[in-house]
mmCIF file with all atom_site columns, C-alpha atoms in Angstrom:
data_model
loop_
_atom_site.group_PDB
_atom_site.id
_atom_site.type_symbol
_atom_site.label_atom_id
_atom_site.label_alt_id
_atom_site.label_comp_id
_atom_site.label_asym_id
_atom_site.label_entity_id
_atom_site.label_seq_id
_atom_site.pdbx_PDB_ins_code
_atom_site.Cartn_x
_atom_site.Cartn_y
_atom_site.Cartn_z
_atom_site.occupancy
_atom_site.B_iso_or_equiv
_atom_site.pdbx_formal_charge
_atom_site.auth_seq_id
_atom_site.auth_comp_id
_atom_site.auth_asym_id
_atom_site.auth_atom_id
_atom_site.pdbx_PDB_model_num
ATOM 1   C CA . THR A 1 1   ? 72.045 76.470 274.750 1.00 95.00 ? 957  THR A CA 1
ATOM 2   C CA . ALA A 1 2   ? 75.181 76.698 276.062 1.00 94.00 ? 958  ALA A CA 1
ATOM 3   C CA . ASN A 1 3   ? 75.175 80.029 276.280 1.00 94.00 ? 959  ASN A CA 1
ATOM 4   C CA . GLU A 1 4   ? 71.378 80.055 278.175 1.00 96.00 ? 960  GLU A CA 1
ATOM 5   C CA . LEU A 1 5   ? 72.903 77.389 280.011 1.00 97.00 ? 961  LEU A CA 1
ATOM 6   C CA . ALA A 1 6   ? 76.186 78.714 281.308 1.00 97.00 ? 962  ALA A CA 1
ATOM 7   C CA . THR A 1 7   ? 73.973 81.667 282.057 1.00 97.00 ? 963  THR A CA 1
ATOM 8   C CA . LEU A 1 8   ? 71.767 80.148 284.419 1.00 98.00 ? 964  LEU A CA 1
ATOM 9   C CA . LEU A 1 9   ? 74.921 78.189 285.821 1.00 98.00 ? 965  LEU A CA 1
ATOM 10  C CA . ARG A 1 10  ? 76.655 81.397 286.947 1.00 97.00 ? 966  ARG A CA 1
ATOM 11  C CA . ASN A 1 11  ? 73.563 82.372 288.076 1.00 98.00 ? 967  ASN A CA 1
ATOM 12  C CA . ALA A 1 12  ? 73.476 79.317 290.802 1.00 97.00 ? 968  ALA A CA 1
ATOM 13  C CA . GLY A 1 13  ? 76.601 80.313 291.249 1.00 96.00 ? 969  GLY A CA 1
ATOM 14  C CA . ALA A 1 14  ? 78.805 77.995 289.397 1.00 96.00 ? 970  ALA A CA 1
ATOM 15  C CA . THR A 1 15  ? 82.293 78.169 287.947 1.00 95.00 ? 971  THR A CA 1
ATOM 16  C CA . VAL A 1 16  ? 81.673 77.775 283.958 1.00 95.00 ? 972  VAL A CA 1
ATOM 17  C CA . ILE A 1 17  ? 83.819 76.455 281.410 1.00 93.00 ? 973  ILE A CA 1
ATOM 18  C CA . MET A 1 18  ? 83.222 76.427 277.513 1.00 92.00 ? 974  MET A CA 1
ATOM 19  C CA . THR A 1 19  ? 85.308 75.026 275.051 1.00 90.00 ? 975  THR A CA 1
ATOM 20  C CA . ARG A 1 20  ? 85.074 77.716 273.191 1.00 86.00 ? 976  ARG A CA 1
ATOM 21  C CA . THR A 1 21  ? 82.747 81.436 272.685 1.00 82.00 ? 977  THR A CA 1
ATOM 22  C CA . GLY A 1 22  ? 82.983 82.157 269.083 1.00 80.00 ? 978  GLY A CA 1
ATOM 23  C CA . ASP A 1 23  ? 83.007 80.668 265.827 1.00 83.00 ? 979  ASP A CA 1
ATOM 24  C CA . THR A 1 24  ? 85.968 78.672 266.719 1.00 83.00 ? 980  THR A CA 1
ATOM 25  C CA . TYR A 1 25  ? 86.595 74.961 266.507 1.00 87.00 ? 981  TYR A CA 1
ATOM 26  C CA . PRO A 1 26  ? 88.397 73.155 269.090 1.00 88.00 ? 982  PRO A CA 1
ATOM 27  C CA . THR A 1 27  ? 89.258 69.781 269.069 1.00 82.00 ? 983  THR A CA 1
ATOM 28  C CA . LEU A 1 28  ? 87.681 66.502 270.340 1.00 88.00 ? 984  LEU A CA 1
ATOM 29  C CA . SER A 1 29  ? 90.698 66.183 271.881 1.00 90.00 ? 985  SER A CA 1
ATOM 30  C CA . ASP A 1 30  ? 91.260 69.908 273.438 1.00 83.00 ? 986  ASP A CA 1
ATOM 31  C CA . ARG A 1 31  ? 87.515 69.697 274.572 1.00 88.00 ? 987  ARG A CA 1
ATOM 32  C CA . HIS A 1 32  ? 88.534 66.636 276.835 1.00 91.00 ? 988  HIS A CA 1
ATOM 33  C CA . ASN A 1 33  ? 91.979 67.447 277.517 1.00 81.00 ? 989  ASN A CA 1
ATOM 34  C CA . LEU A 1 34  ? 90.125 71.362 279.307 1.00 83.00 ? 990  LEU A CA 1
ATOM 35  C CA . SER A 1 35  ? 87.527 68.916 281.008 1.00 87.00 ? 991  SER A CA 1
ATOM 36  C CA . ASN A 1 36  ? 90.196 67.066 282.357 1.00 84.00 ? 992  ASN A CA 1
ATOM 37  C CA . SER A 1 37  ? 93.330 69.663 283.493 1.00 87.00 ? 993  SER A CA 1
ATOM 38  C CA . LYS A 1 38  ? 90.114 71.926 285.163 1.00 90.00 ? 994  LYS A CA 1
ATOM 39  C CA . LYS A 1 39  ? 89.347 68.819 286.492 1.00 92.00 ? 995  LYS A CA 1
ATOM 40  C CA . ALA A 1 40  ? 85.866 69.954 286.031 1.00 92.00 ? 996  ALA A CA 1
ATOM 41  C CA . ASP A 1 41  ? 82.418 68.563 288.134 1.00 94.00 ? 997  ASP A CA 1
ATOM 42  C CA . ALA A 1 42  ? 81.024 67.917 285.292 1.00 95.00 ? 998  ALA A CA 1
ATOM 43  C CA . PHE A 1 43  ? 81.424 67.985 281.247 1.00 94.00 ? 999  PHE A CA 1
ATOM 44  C CA . VAL A 1 44  ? 78.416 67.858 278.719 1.00 97.00 ? 1000 VAL A CA 1
ATOM 45  C CA . SER A 1 45  ? 78.741 68.204 275.388 1.00 95.00 ? 1001 SER A CA 1
ATOM 46  C CA . ILE A 1 46  ? 75.672 70.475 273.447 1.00 95.00 ? 1002 ILE A CA 1
ATOM 47  C CA . HIS A 1 47  ? 74.056 69.162 270.512 1.00 94.00 ? 1003 HIS A CA 1
ATOM 48  C CA . TYR A 1 48  ? 71.609 68.797 267.332 1.00 95.00 ? 1004 TYR A CA 1
ATOM 49  C CA . ASN A 1 49  ? 71.040 65.871 265.923 1.00 94.00 ? 1005 ASN A CA 1
ATOM 50  C CA . SER A 1 50  ? 70.929 65.015 261.999 1.00 93.00 ? 1006 SER A CA 1
ATOM 51  C CA . ALA A 1 51  ? 69.747 62.046 260.103 1.00 92.00 ? 1007 ALA A CA 1
ATOM 52  C CA . ASN A 1 52  ? 69.582 62.840 256.808 1.00 84.00 ? 1008 ASN A CA 1
ATOM 53  C CA . LYS A 1 53  ? 69.166 58.727 256.040 1.00 85.00 ? 1009 LYS A CA 1
ATOM 54  C CA . ALA A 1 54  ? 66.260 58.764 258.550 1.00 88.00 ? 1010 ALA A CA 1
ATOM 55  C CA . PRO A 1 55  ? 63.836 62.600 258.023 1.00 87.00 ? 1011 PRO A CA 1
ATOM 56  C CA . SER A 1 56  ? 61.549 61.587 260.140 1.00 91.00 ? 1012 SER A CA 1
ATOM 57  C CA . ALA A 1 57  ? 63.949 60.936 263.107 1.00 93.00 ? 1013 ALA A CA 1
ATOM 58  C CA . SER A 1 58  ? 62.910 63.140 265.992 1.00 95.00 ? 1014 SER A CA 1
ATOM 59  C CA . GLY A 1 59  ? 63.428 63.428 269.797 1.00 96.00 ? 1015 GLY A CA 1
ATOM 60  C CA . ILE A 1 60  ? 66.471 64.116 272.069 1.00 97.00 ? 1016 ILE A CA 1
ATOM 61  C CA . GLU A 1 61  ? 69.170 61.548 273.498 1.00 98.00 ? 1017 GLU A CA 1
ATOM 62  C CA . THR A 1 62  ? 71.934 61.308 275.473 1.00 98.00 ? 1018 THR A CA 1
ATOM 63  C CA . TYR A 1 63  ? 75.289 59.730 275.671 1.00 98.00 ? 1019 TYR A CA 1
ATOM 64  C CA . TYR A 1 64  ? 78.068 58.391 278.574 1.00 98.00 ? 1020 TYR A CA 1
ATOM 65  C CA . TYR A 1 65  ? 81.172 56.899 277.819 1.00 97.00 ? 1021 TYR A CA 1
ATOM 66  C CA . GLN A 1 66  ? 81.640 55.705 282.194 1.00 92.00 ? 1022 GLN A CA 1
ATOM 67  C CA . ASN A 1 67  ? 78.924 55.927 284.078 1.00 90.00 ? 1023 ASN A CA 1
ATOM 68  C CA . SER A 1 68  ? 74.956 56.811 283.512 1.00 95.00 ? 1024 SER A CA 1
ATOM 69  C CA . SER A 1 69  ? 74.005 58.214 285.870 1.00 97.00 ? 1025 SER A CA 1
ATOM 70  C CA . LEU A 1 70  ? 74.609 61.762 284.513 1.00 98.00 ? 1026 LEU A CA 1
ATOM 71  C CA . ALA A 1 71  ? 73.488 61.117 281.402 1.00 98.00 ? 1027 ALA A CA 1
ATOM 72  C CA . SER A 1 72  ? 70.424 59.979 282.824 1.00 98.00 ? 1028 SER A CA 1
ATOM 73  C CA . ALA A 1 73  ? 69.475 62.532 285.165 1.00 98.00 ? 1029 ALA A CA 1
ATOM 74  C CA . LEU A 1 74  ? 70.367 64.961 282.187 1.00 98.00 ? 1030 LEU A CA 1
ATOM 75  C CA . GLN A 1 75  ? 68.140 63.241 279.653 1.00 98.00 ? 1031 GLN A CA 1
ATOM 76  C CA . SER A 1 76  ? 64.852 63.201 282.186 1.00 98.00 ? 1032 SER A CA 1
ATOM 77  C CA . GLU A 1 77  ? 65.603 66.976 283.156 1.00 98.00 ? 1033 GLU A CA 1
ATOM 78  C CA . LEU A 1 78  ? 65.068 67.802 279.036 1.00 98.00 ? 1034 LEU A CA 1
ATOM 79  C CA . ILE A 1 79  ? 62.034 65.049 278.865 1.00 98.00 ? 1035 ILE A CA 1
ATOM 80  C CA . LYS A 1 80  ? 60.462 67.063 281.113 1.00 98.00 ? 1036 LYS A CA 1
ATOM 81  C CA . ALA A 1 81  ? 62.069 70.392 280.167 1.00 98.00 ? 1037 ALA A CA 1
ATOM 82  C CA . THR A 1 82  ? 60.772 70.374 276.030 1.00 97.00 ? 1038 THR A CA 1
ATOM 83  C CA . GLY A 1 83  ? 58.628 67.524 275.695 1.00 96.00 ? 1039 GLY A CA 1
ATOM 84  C CA . LEU A 1 84  ? 60.333 66.165 273.362 1.00 97.00 ? 1040 LEU A CA 1
ATOM 85  C CA . LYS A 1 85  ? 60.420 62.348 272.225 1.00 97.00 ? 1041 LYS A CA 1
ATOM 86  C CA . ASN A 1 86  ? 62.600 60.640 274.996 1.00 98.00 ? 1042 ASN A CA 1
ATOM 87  C CA . ARG A 1 87  ? 65.645 58.821 272.584 1.00 97.00 ? 1043 ARG A CA 1
ATOM 88  C CA . GLY A 1 88  ? 66.690 58.157 276.183 1.00 97.00 ? 1044 GLY A CA 1
ATOM 89  C CA . ALA A 1 89  ? 70.390 57.520 278.029 1.00 98.00 ? 1045 ALA A CA 1
ATOM 90  C CA . LYS A 1 90  ? 72.784 55.648 275.682 1.00 97.00 ? 1046 LYS A CA 1
ATOM 91  C CA . TYR A 1 91  ? 76.117 54.425 275.489 1.00 98.00 ? 1047 TYR A CA 1
ATOM 92  C CA . GLY A 1 92  ? 78.457 55.626 273.302 1.00 97.00 ? 1048 GLY A CA 1
ATOM 93  C CA . THR A 1 93  ? 82.002 55.716 272.199 1.00 97.00 ? 1049 THR A CA 1
ATOM 94  C CA . TYR A 1 94  ? 82.281 59.456 271.014 1.00 96.00 ? 1050 TYR A CA 1
ATOM 95  C CA . GLN A 1 95  ? 85.802 60.740 271.909 1.00 93.00 ? 1051 GLN A CA 1
ATOM 96  C CA . VAL A 1 96  ? 84.562 63.622 274.474 1.00 94.00 ? 1052 VAL A CA 1
ATOM 97  C CA . ILE A 1 97  ? 82.809 61.776 276.620 1.00 96.00 ? 1053 ILE A CA 1
ATOM 98  C CA . LYS A 1 98  ? 85.155 58.244 276.306 1.00 96.00 ? 1054 LYS A CA 1
ATOM 99  C CA . TYR A 1 99  ? 88.247 59.737 277.447 1.00 95.00 ? 1055 TYR A CA 1
ATOM 100 C CA . ASN A 1 100 ? 86.956 62.780 279.673 1.00 95.00 ? 1056 ASN A CA 1
ATOM 101 C CA . LYS A 1 101 ? 88.210 61.669 283.330 1.00 94.00 ? 1057 LYS A CA 1
ATOM 102 C CA . GLN A 1 102 ? 85.552 63.794 284.993 1.00 93.00 ? 1058 GLN A CA 1
ATOM 103 C CA . PRO A 1 103 ? 81.935 62.838 284.917 1.00 95.00 ? 1059 PRO A CA 1
ATOM 104 C CA . SER A 1 104 ? 80.237 63.393 281.219 1.00 96.00 ? 1060 SER A CA 1
ATOM 105 C CA . ALA A 1 105 ? 77.329 63.430 279.104 1.00 97.00 ? 1061 ALA A CA 1
ATOM 106 C CA . LEU A 1 106 ? 77.333 64.737 275.284 1.00 97.00 ? 1062 LEU A CA 1
ATOM 107 C CA . VAL A 1 107 ? 73.027 65.652 274.656 1.00 98.00 ? 1063 VAL A CA 1
ATOM 108 C CA . GLU A 1 108 ? 71.068 65.801 270.764 1.00 98.00 ? 1064 GLU A CA 1
ATOM 109 C CA . LEU A 1 109 ? 69.024 67.989 271.997 1.00 97.00 ? 1065 LEU A CA 1
ATOM 110 C CA . GLY A 1 110 ? 66.837 67.723 268.643 1.00 95.00 ? 1066 GLY A CA 1
ATOM 111 C CA . PHE A 1 111 ? 67.375 66.747 264.786 1.00 94.00 ? 1067 PHE A CA 1
ATOM 112 C CA . LEU A 1 112 ? 67.968 69.096 262.649 1.00 94.00 ? 1068 LEU A CA 1
ATOM 113 C CA . SER A 1 113 ? 67.234 66.765 259.451 1.00 95.00 ? 1069 SER A CA 1
ATOM 114 C CA . ASN A 1 114 ? 63.776 66.771 260.026 1.00 94.00 ? 1070 ASN A CA 1
ATOM 115 C CA . ALA A 1 115 ? 61.459 69.710 259.383 1.00 93.00 ? 1071 ALA A CA 1
ATOM 116 C CA . THR A 1 116 ? 58.532 70.028 261.929 1.00 93.00 ? 1072 THR A CA 1
ATOM 117 C CA . GLU A 1 117 ? 61.530 69.064 264.465 1.00 94.00 ? 1073 GLU A CA 1
ATOM 118 C CA . GLU A 1 118 ? 63.307 71.900 263.608 1.00 94.00 ? 1074 GLU A CA 1
ATOM 119 C CA . LYS A 1 119 ? 61.063 75.015 263.499 1.00 96.00 ? 1075 LYS A CA 1
ATOM 120 C CA . LEU A 1 120 ? 61.086 74.073 267.198 1.00 95.00 ? 1076 LEU A CA 1
ATOM 121 C CA . ILE A 1 121 ? 64.596 73.637 267.689 1.00 94.00 ? 1077 ILE A CA 1
ATOM 122 C CA . SER A 1 122 ? 65.710 77.166 265.853 1.00 94.00 ? 1078 SER A CA 1
ATOM 123 C CA . LYS A 1 123 ? 63.231 78.808 268.922 1.00 96.00 ? 1079 LYS A CA 1
ATOM 124 C CA . VAL A 1 124 ? 65.308 81.164 271.817 1.00 96.00 ? 1080 VAL A CA 1
ATOM 125 C CA . SER A 1 125 ? 62.067 79.618 273.463 1.00 97.00 ? 1081 SER A CA 1
ATOM 126 C CA . TYR A 1 126 ? 63.581 75.764 272.857 1.00 97.00 ? 1082 TYR A CA 1
ATOM 127 C CA . HIS A 1 127 ? 66.927 76.565 273.644 1.00 97.00 ? 1083 HIS A CA 1
ATOM 128 C CA . LYS A 1 128 ? 66.076 78.572 276.920 1.00 98.00 ? 1084 LYS A CA 1
ATOM 129 C CA . LYS A 1 129 ? 63.895 74.794 277.840 1.00 98.00 ? 1085 LYS A CA 1
ATOM 130 C CA . ALA A 1 130 ? 66.623 73.219 276.703 1.00 98.00 ? 1086 ALA A CA 1
ATOM 131 C CA . ALA A 1 131 ? 69.306 75.061 278.635 1.00 98.00 ? 1087 ALA A CA 1
ATOM 132 C CA . GLN A 1 132 ? 66.692 75.038 281.929 1.00 98.00 ? 1088 GLN A CA 1
ATOM 133 C CA . GLY A 1 133 ? 66.783 70.934 281.089 1.00 98.00 ? 1089 GLY A CA 1
ATOM 134 C CA . ILE A 1 134 ? 70.356 70.843 281.483 1.00 98.00 ? 1090 ILE A CA 1
ATOM 135 C CA . PHE A 1 135 ? 70.720 72.721 284.778 1.00 98.00 ? 1091 PHE A CA 1
ATOM 136 C CA . ASN A 1 136 ? 68.142 70.953 286.230 1.00 98.00 ? 1092 ASN A CA 1
ATOM 137 C CA . GLY A 1 137 ? 69.167 66.975 285.057 1.00 98.00 ? 1093 GLY A CA 1
ATOM 138 C CA . LEU A 1 138 ? 72.776 68.573 286.670 1.00 98.00 ? 1094 LEU A CA 1
ATOM 139 C CA . ASN A 1 139 ? 70.864 69.636 290.243 1.00 97.00 ? 1095 ASN A CA 1
ATOM 140 C CA . ALA A 1 140 ? 69.147 66.035 289.930 1.00 98.00 ? 1096 ALA A CA 1
ATOM 141 C CA . TYR A 1 141 ? 73.064 64.787 289.316 1.00 97.00 ? 1097 TYR A CA 1
ATOM 142 C CA . PHE A 1 142 ? 74.239 66.687 291.860 1.00 96.00 ? 1098 PHE A CA 1
ATOM 143 C CA . ASN A 1 143 ? 71.605 66.417 294.366 1.00 93.00 ? 1099 ASN A CA 1
#
């Protein structure tokens, strides 16, 4: 999903800085420090959710720490693009957004612990829809 989004953004003329491009695992501090040092216009942390104690949990949710505007724009456009359940834009204290000085959001793009949803979100076609939703959300936020 992140690679699909990076392609959309680059094709639109954006400079994209990825916190990782392969199977590496920079620390959470490394991630927000990179965003802060590059003075990114926006930071989006992309994830897929899991709730083993609630295997029927489903949908997309987007977290913010300082300002809900970016998260709200991303959440709205992700729901339009994917059609998944809207779990809302929510306040969260995740390190990558809490210590990020740039507009930032953490998106959870569906539940891998939900067998039905996992089948959908594991498809390349879904990754493209999710990337398009994030791209549209960034456009909405910046416009």
